[in-house]
Amino acid sequence: MDIEPLRKRKTSGEIYTRRPLITEFIKKSLQWPFEDLLERASIRDRRHSDYVPSEVLVCHLRRTKSDNSDGRFVDLYNILRDRVEAACPRPDRHVGETIHTNSRLAEIRDATVDHVTELMFTDREDYDEQLDIYEVVFDKAVRSAHITKLRKVNRKETANEELVDPVTGNVRAVVEAALDRYRKHGLTAEEDFDYRIHLRRAIDALPTVEREVIDLLLADIPIETTKDGETSMTELLGCVEKTVRNRRDRAIEKIRQALMLEVENGK
């Protein structure tokens, strides 16, 4: 059976492609009876020999369009929806015998789940390229969606604004404040405008994992936290504190180099 190629393109114009191991897994799983696929898909332990990667399940979900099977679609949708929810930080925390629910985290989780599941349904009606990335890197795509929803909630709660003004395209003041130590002073209005453009391009050019850290930094999310129920970067990004700090430092250095600005006192 042929596997339909993905359609979404990167900013470079290159089309996204599935990882070779995922492609091979899909080919192998296409030979299974659907009941066997569902049974293996219910396994949540990634170390289990029969674990089916989420990227594979997304591909199978999309293929149900060809056999017009609503039942198969719903079965796979329910499994993937649970996996999306499991990939989000848990809003419930146990303190002794009491369960404390962080309403903010619950809202972000629900918004993330709703977003991803909506993609599944819109794709069933008409091919949605946004779902392609979930066939390439499912977990990272879920984290990216979660961060997007987090920023929206932050803006609603704290009136923090987006990185870019939707009308002028200028970088918001919060970004400039965070990077102010890299900025030359005494710029003319024209030079200041050029600075804003270059800064925006420098942020956009960062690798996804580094840009995510900058986004969370500007959303006032701490790298680590000891406060019960407070969200941290390590939790959202699924990595240790040292990794987050390294990504942050690399991102800031790349922005500095991109802007060709000197850092005072070598800091």
mmCIF file of C-alpha atoms in Angstrom:
data_model
loop_
_atom_site.group_PDB
_atom_site.id
_atom_site.type_symbol
_atom_site.label_atom_id
_atom_site.label_comp_id
_atom_site.label_asym_id
_atom_site.label_seq_id
_atom_site.Cartn_x
_atom_site.Cartn_y
_atom_site.Cartn_z
ATOM 1 C CA MET A 1 0.000 0.000 0.000
ATOM 2 C CA ASP A 2 1.247 3.462 -0.896
ATOM 3 C CA ILE A 3 1.704 6.069 1.811
ATOM 4 C CA GLU A 4 0.497 9.517 0.807
ATOM 5 C CA PRO A 5 3.325 12.056 1.034
ATOM 6 C CA LEU A 6 2.924 15.062 3.294
ATOM 7 C CA ARG A 7 2.176 18.469 1.770
ATOM 8 C CA LYS A 8 3.234 21.059 4.325
ATOM 9 C CA ARG A 9 6.338 23.027 3.396
ATOM 10 C CA LYS A 10 9.026 24.476 5.620
ATOM 11 C CA THR A 11 9.952 28.146 5.347
ATOM 12 C CA SER A 12 12.780 27.000 3.058
ATOM 13 C CA GLY A 13 10.208 25.552 0.667
ATOM 14 C CA GLU A 14 11.171 21.965 1.440
ATOM 15 C CA ILE A 15 8.280 19.585 2.058
ATOM 16 C CA TYR A 16 8.078 17.964 5.484
ATOM 17 C CA THR A 17 8.835 14.243 5.447
ATOM 18 C CA ARG A 18 8.221 11.469 7.937
ATOM 19 C CA ARG A 19 11.220 10.005 9.701
ATOM 20 C CA PRO A 20 12.481 6.803 8.030
ATOM 21 C CA LEU A 21 11.699 4.684 11.098
ATOM 22 C CA ILE A 22 8.136 6.008 11.150
ATOM 23 C CA THR A 23 7.693 5.294 7.452
ATOM 24 C CA GLU A 24 8.886 1.727 7.934
ATOM 25 C CA PHE A 25 6.605 1.297 10.956
ATOM 26 C CA ILE A 26 3.622 2.548 8.942
ATOM 27 C CA LYS A 27 4.330 0.093 6.134
ATOM 28 C CA LYS A 28 4.562 -2.753 8.620
ATOM 29 C CA SER A 29 1.429 -1.731 10.533
ATOM 30 C CA LEU A 30 -0.623 -1.533 7.334
ATOM 31 C CA GLN A 31 -0.395 -5.316 7.206
ATOM 32 C CA TRP A 32 -2.081 -5.721 10.606
ATOM 33 C CA PRO A 33 -5.787 -6.287 11.113
ATOM 34 C CA PHE A 34 -7.340 -3.089 12.471
ATOM 35 C CA GLU A 35 -8.187 -4.819 15.765
ATOM 36 C CA ASP A 36 -4.499 -5.628 16.276
ATOM 37 C CA LEU A 37 -3.567 -2.011 15.592
ATOM 38 C CA LEU A 38 -6.067 -0.798 18.198
ATOM 39 C CA GLU A 39 -4.832 -3.301 20.765
ATOM 40 C CA ARG A 40 -1.228 -2.192 20.311
ATOM 41 C CA ALA A 41 -2.238 1.464 20.174
ATOM 42 C CA SER A 42 -3.751 1.145 23.648
ATOM 43 C CA ILE A 43 -0.258 0.458 25.065
ATOM 44 C CA ARG A 44 1.023 3.622 26.774
ATOM 45 C CA ASP A 45 4.470 2.365 27.819
ATOM 46 C CA ARG A 46 6.938 3.530 25.156
ATOM 47 C CA ARG A 47 9.410 0.888 26.247
ATOM 48 C CA HIS A 48 6.976 -1.898 25.390
ATOM 49 C CA SER A 49 7.957 -3.857 22.277
ATOM 50 C CA ASP A 50 4.465 -3.446 20.805
ATOM 51 C CA TYR A 51 4.168 0.300 21.431
ATOM 52 C CA VAL A 52 2.876 2.187 18.375
ATOM 53 C CA PRO A 53 4.311 5.708 17.899
ATOM 54 C CA SER A 54 1.738 8.487 17.791
ATOM 55 C CA GLU A 55 3.009 9.619 14.384
ATOM 56 C CA VAL A 56 1.970 6.212 13.008
ATOM 57 C CA LEU A 57 -1.499 6.500 14.530
ATOM 58 C CA VAL A 58 -2.021 9.943 12.991
ATOM 59 C CA CYS A 59 -1.230 8.455 9.582
ATOM 60 C CA HIS A 60 -3.739 5.637 10.146
ATOM 61 C CA LEU A 61 -6.324 8.159 11.348
ATOM 62 C CA ARG A 62 -6.001 10.123 8.113
ATOM 63 C CA ARG A 63 -6.217 6.955 6.020
ATOM 64 C CA THR A 64 -9.715 6.228 7.359
ATOM 65 C CA LYS A 65 -10.922 8.821 4.843
ATOM 66 C CA SER A 66 -10.140 6.407 2.024
ATOM 67 C CA ASP A 67 -12.387 3.654 3.412
ATOM 68 C CA ASN A 68 -14.965 6.173 4.707
ATOM 69 C CA SER A 69 -14.967 4.428 8.087
ATOM 70 C CA ASP A 70 -16.291 6.752 10.780
ATOM 71 C CA GLY A 71 -15.981 3.950 13.333
ATOM 72 C CA ARG A 72 -12.266 3.471 12.728
ATOM 73 C CA PHE A 73 -11.711 7.218 12.772
ATOM 74 C CA VAL A 74 -13.423 7.585 16.158
ATOM 75 C CA ASP A 75 -11.466 4.664 17.651
ATOM 76 C CA LEU A 76 -8.132 6.175 16.626
ATOM 77 C CA TYR A 77 -9.246 9.701 17.480
ATOM 78 C CA ASN A 78 -10.066 8.669 21.061
ATOM 79 C CA ILE A 79 -6.619 7.121 21.514
ATOM 80 C CA LEU A 80 -4.801 10.123 20.050
ATOM 81 C CA ARG A 81 -6.877 12.559 22.084
ATOM 82 C CA ASP A 82 -5.802 10.736 25.252
ATOM 83 C CA ARG A 83 -2.170 10.930 24.126
ATOM 84 C CA VAL A 84 -2.423 14.666 23.520
ATOM 85 C CA GLU A 85 -3.892 15.175 26.975
ATOM 86 C CA ALA A 86 -1.188 12.985 28.541
ATOM 87 C CA ALA A 87 1.499 15.090 26.821
ATOM 88 C CA CYS A 88 0.283 18.234 28.599
ATOM 89 C CA PRO A 89 1.378 19.164 32.138
ATOM 90 C CA ARG A 90 -1.021 17.708 34.688
ATOM 91 C CA PRO A 91 -3.263 20.284 36.379
ATOM 92 C CA ASP A 92 -4.042 17.947 39.287
ATOM 93 C CA ARG A 93 -1.571 17.554 42.160
ATOM 94 C CA HIS A 94 -1.902 15.238 45.123
ATOM 95 C CA VAL A 95 -1.096 16.682 48.530
ATOM 96 C CA GLY A 96 -1.663 13.886 50.993
ATOM 97 C CA GLU A 97 -5.170 12.639 50.326
ATOM 98 C CA THR A 98 -6.283 15.932 48.816
ATOM 99 C CA ILE A 99 -6.269 16.671 45.085
ATOM 100 C CA HIS A 100 -5.553 20.268 44.106
ATOM 101 C CA THR A 101 -6.500 21.357 40.583
ATOM 102 C CA ASN A 102 -4.722 24.261 38.922
ATOM 103 C CA SER A 103 -7.532 25.834 36.880
ATOM 104 C CA ARG A 104 -5.056 27.735 34.703
ATOM 105 C CA LEU A 105 -3.192 24.570 33.699
ATOM 106 C CA ALA A 106 -6.493 22.788 33.137
ATOM 107 C CA GLU A 107 -7.651 25.570 30.822
ATOM 108 C CA ILE A 108 -4.409 25.450 28.833
ATOM 109 C CA ARG A 109 -4.551 21.648 28.606
ATOM 110 C CA ASP A 110 -8.169 21.697 27.418
ATOM 111 C CA ALA A 111 -7.399 24.395 24.843
ATOM 112 C CA THR A 112 -4.456 22.359 23.553
ATOM 113 C CA VAL A 113 -6.513 19.181 23.274
ATOM 114 C CA ASP A 114 -9.322 21.076 21.536
ATOM 115 C CA HIS A 115 -6.864 22.584 19.050
ATOM 116 C CA VAL A 116 -5.246 19.288 18.062
ATOM 117 C CA THR A 117 -8.511 17.370 17.887
ATOM 118 C CA GLU A 118 -10.025 20.127 15.756
ATOM 119 C CA LEU A 119 -7.169 19.600 13.291
ATOM 120 C CA MET A 120 -8.079 15.915 13.127
ATOM 121 C CA PHE A 121 -11.694 16.694 12.262
ATOM 122 C CA THR A 122 -10.911 19.467 9.758
ATOM 123 C CA ASP A 123 -8.408 17.167 8.079
ATOM 124 C CA ARG A 124 -11.111 14.533 7.713
ATOM 125 C CA GLU A 125 -13.303 17.027 5.889
ATOM 126 C CA ASP A 126 -10.510 18.458 3.754
ATOM 127 C CA TYR A 127 -6.745 17.883 3.955
ATOM 128 C CA ASP A 128 -5.273 20.127 6.683
ATOM 129 C CA GLU A 129 -1.539 20.669 6.262
ATOM 130 C CA GLN A 130 -1.213 21.706 9.904
ATOM 131 C CA LEU A 131 -1.718 18.076 10.888
ATOM 132 C CA ASP A 132 1.334 17.047 8.834
ATOM 133 C CA ILE A 133 3.739 18.080 11.581
ATOM 134 C CA TYR A 134 2.040 15.602 13.935
ATOM 135 C CA GLU A 135 3.146 12.819 11.576
ATOM 136 C CA VAL A 136 6.726 14.098 11.790
ATOM 137 C CA VAL A 137 7.234 14.971 15.477
ATOM 138 C CA PHE A 138 4.031 14.392 17.431
ATOM 139 C CA ASP A 139 5.302 15.253 20.924
ATOM 140 C CA LYS A 140 7.051 18.434 19.824
ATOM 141 C CA ALA A 141 3.965 19.508 17.896
ATOM 142 C CA VAL A 142 1.797 19.034 20.989
ATOM 143 C CA ARG A 143 4.276 21.012 23.116
ATOM 144 C CA SER A 144 4.296 23.791 20.531
ATOM 145 C CA ALA A 145 0.499 23.930 20.563
ATOM 146 C CA HIS A 146 0.546 23.947 24.366
ATOM 147 C CA ILE A 147 3.006 26.853 24.457
ATOM 148 C CA THR A 148 0.829 28.803 22.024
ATOM 149 C CA LYS A 149 -2.230 28.305 24.236
ATOM 150 C CA LEU A 150 -0.160 29.170 27.313
ATOM 151 C CA ARG A 151 0.821 32.500 25.817
ATOM 152 C CA LYS A 152 -2.801 33.273 24.968
ATOM 153 C CA VAL A 153 -3.870 32.569 28.541
ATOM 154 C CA ASN A 154 -0.993 34.683 29.834
ATOM 155 C CA ARG A 155 -2.074 37.582 27.666
ATOM 156 C CA LYS A 156 -5.619 37.261 28.942
ATOM 157 C CA GLU A 157 -4.562 37.086 32.585
ATOM 158 C CA THR A 158 -1.689 39.545 32.679
ATOM 159 C CA ALA A 159 -2.342 41.647 29.576
ATOM 160 C CA ASN A 160 1.019 40.555 28.175
ATOM 161 C CA GLU A 161 1.036 41.157 24.446
ATOM 162 C CA GLU A 162 2.284 39.147 21.489
ATOM 163 C CA LEU A 163 5.887 39.394 20.392
ATOM 164 C CA VAL A 164 4.860 41.303 17.269
ATOM 165 C CA ASP A 165 2.302 44.054 16.843
ATOM 166 C CA PRO A 166 -0.268 42.618 14.381
ATOM 167 C CA VAL A 167 -0.721 46.027 12.732
ATOM 168 C CA THR A 168 2.795 47.447 12.475
ATOM 169 C CA GLY A 169 4.793 44.221 12.599
ATOM 170 C CA ASN A 170 7.111 45.815 15.178
ATOM 171 C CA VAL A 171 8.611 43.850 18.035
ATOM 172 C CA ARG A 172 6.713 44.473 21.255
ATOM 173 C CA ALA A 173 8.246 46.459 24.089
ATOM 174 C CA VAL A 174 8.496 43.348 26.276
ATOM 175 C CA VAL A 175 10.930 41.802 23.790
ATOM 176 C CA GLU A 176 12.989 44.936 23.578
ATOM 177 C CA ALA A 177 13.177 45.138 27.364
ATOM 178 C CA ALA A 178 14.406 41.562 27.618
ATOM 179 C CA LEU A 179 17.142 42.220 25.055
ATOM 180 C CA ASP A 180 17.870 45.831 25.964
ATOM 181 C CA ARG A 181 21.416 45.102 27.123
ATOM 182 C CA TYR A 182 22.301 44.154 23.545
ATOM 183 C CA ARG A 183 20.923 47.326 22.034
ATOM 184 C CA LYS A 184 22.878 50.355 20.967
ATOM 185 C CA HIS A 185 21.680 53.580 22.495
ATOM 186 C CA GLY A 186 21.081 56.930 20.836
ATOM 187 C CA LEU A 187 19.574 55.457 17.667
ATOM 188 C CA THR A 188 17.790 57.714 15.233
ATOM 189 C CA ALA A 189 14.171 56.929 14.357
ATOM 190 C CA GLU A 190 15.313 55.277 11.132
ATOM 191 C CA GLU A 191 18.005 53.243 12.899
ATOM 192 C CA ASP A 192 15.505 52.224 15.570
ATOM 193 C CA PHE A 193 13.121 50.976 12.887
ATOM 194 C CA ASP A 194 15.909 48.924 11.305
ATOM 195 C CA TYR A 195 16.779 47.513 14.719
ATOM 196 C CA ARG A 196 13.218 46.329 15.250
ATOM 197 C CA ILE A 197 13.157 44.583 11.885
ATOM 198 C CA HIS A 198 16.498 42.844 12.465
ATOM 199 C CA LEU A 199 15.499 41.792 15.969
ATOM 200 C CA ARG A 200 12.287 40.221 14.706
ATOM 201 C CA ARG A 201 14.189 38.357 12.019
ATOM 202 C CA ALA A 202 16.786 37.186 14.542
ATOM 203 C CA ILE A 203 14.080 35.693 16.783
ATOM 204 C CA ASP A 204 12.264 34.075 13.856
ATOM 205 C CA ALA A 205 15.511 32.518 12.623
ATOM 206 C CA LEU A 206 16.161 30.649 15.868
ATOM 207 C CA PRO A 207 15.780 26.856 15.889
ATOM 208 C CA THR A 208 12.376 25.844 17.234
ATOM 209 C CA VAL A 209 13.689 24.545 20.587
ATOM 210 C CA GLU A 210 15.520 27.827 21.235
ATOM 211 C CA ARG A 211 12.680 30.041 20.033
ATOM 212 C CA GLU A 212 10.333 28.173 22.392
ATOM 213 C CA VAL A 213 12.557 29.102 25.328
ATOM 214 C CA ILE A 214 12.599 32.758 24.272
ATOM 215 C CA ASP A 215 8.797 32.712 23.933
ATOM 216 C CA LEU A 216 8.395 31.242 27.411
ATOM 217 C CA LEU A 217 10.976 33.649 28.848
ATOM 218 C CA LEU A 218 9.015 36.570 27.457
ATOM 219 C CA ALA A 219 5.782 35.042 28.748
ATOM 220 C CA ASP A 220 7.337 35.262 32.228
ATOM 221 C CA ILE A 221 7.461 31.473 32.719
ATOM 222 C CA PRO A 222 10.259 30.428 35.124
ATOM 223 C CA ILE A 223 12.798 27.783 34.128
ATOM 224 C CA GLU A 224 12.192 25.960 37.403
ATOM 225 C CA THR A 225 9.761 26.592 40.234
ATOM 226 C CA THR A 226 9.131 25.423 43.785
ATOM 227 C CA LYS A 227 5.640 26.919 43.892
ATOM 228 C CA ASP A 228 2.910 24.309 43.931
ATOM 229 C CA GLY A 229 0.885 24.386 40.725
ATOM 230 C CA GLU A 230 3.094 26.938 38.941
ATOM 231 C CA THR A 231 4.126 26.048 35.395
ATOM 232 C CA SER A 232 7.824 25.873 34.550
ATOM 233 C CA MET A 233 9.807 25.647 31.317
ATOM 234 C CA THR A 234 11.272 22.283 32.269
ATOM 235 C CA GLU A 235 7.769 20.866 32.623
ATOM 236 C CA LEU A 236 6.440 22.380 29.405
ATOM 237 C CA LEU A 237 9.447 21.476 27.286
ATOM 238 C CA GLY A 238 10.054 18.082 28.848
ATOM 239 C CA CYS A 239 13.748 18.587 29.589
ATOM 240 C CA VAL A 240 16.030 19.300 32.542
ATOM 241 C CA GLU A 241 16.970 22.738 33.823
ATOM 242 C CA LYS A 242 20.488 22.644 32.365
ATOM 243 C CA THR A 243 19.119 21.940 28.894
ATOM 244 C CA VAL A 244 16.705 24.876 29.116
ATOM 245 C CA ARG A 245 19.465 27.222 30.281
ATOM 246 C CA ASN A 246 21.761 26.052 27.492
ATOM 247 C CA ARG A 247 19.048 26.674 24.912
ATOM 248 C CA ARG A 248 18.381 30.105 26.378
ATOM 249 C CA ASP A 249 22.053 31.045 26.324
ATOM 250 C CA ARG A 250 22.494 29.810 22.752
ATOM 251 C CA ALA A 251 19.404 31.729 21.647
ATOM 252 C CA ILE A 252 20.547 34.984 23.216
ATOM 253 C CA GLU A 253 24.020 34.579 21.721
ATOM 254 C CA LYS A 254 22.578 33.950 18.259
ATOM 255 C CA ILE A 255 20.366 37.012 18.576
ATOM 256 C CA ARG A 256 23.361 39.063 19.653
ATOM 257 C CA GLN A 257 25.446 37.820 16.753
ATOM 258 C CA ALA A 258 22.615 38.355 14.302
ATOM 259 C CA LEU A 259 22.260 41.967 15.416
ATOM 260 C CA MET A 260 26.038 42.412 15.374
ATOM 261 C CA LEU A 261 25.878 44.200 18.704
ATOM 262 C CA GLU A 262 28.562 44.180 21.329
ATOM 263 C CA VAL A 263 27.815 42.960 24.835
ATOM 264 C CA GLU A 264 28.971 45.289 27.546
ATOM 265 C CA ASN A 265 31.525 43.891 29.966
ATOM 266 C CA GLY A 266 31.548 40.641 28.016
ATOM 267 C CA LYS A 267 28.336 39.414 29.635
#
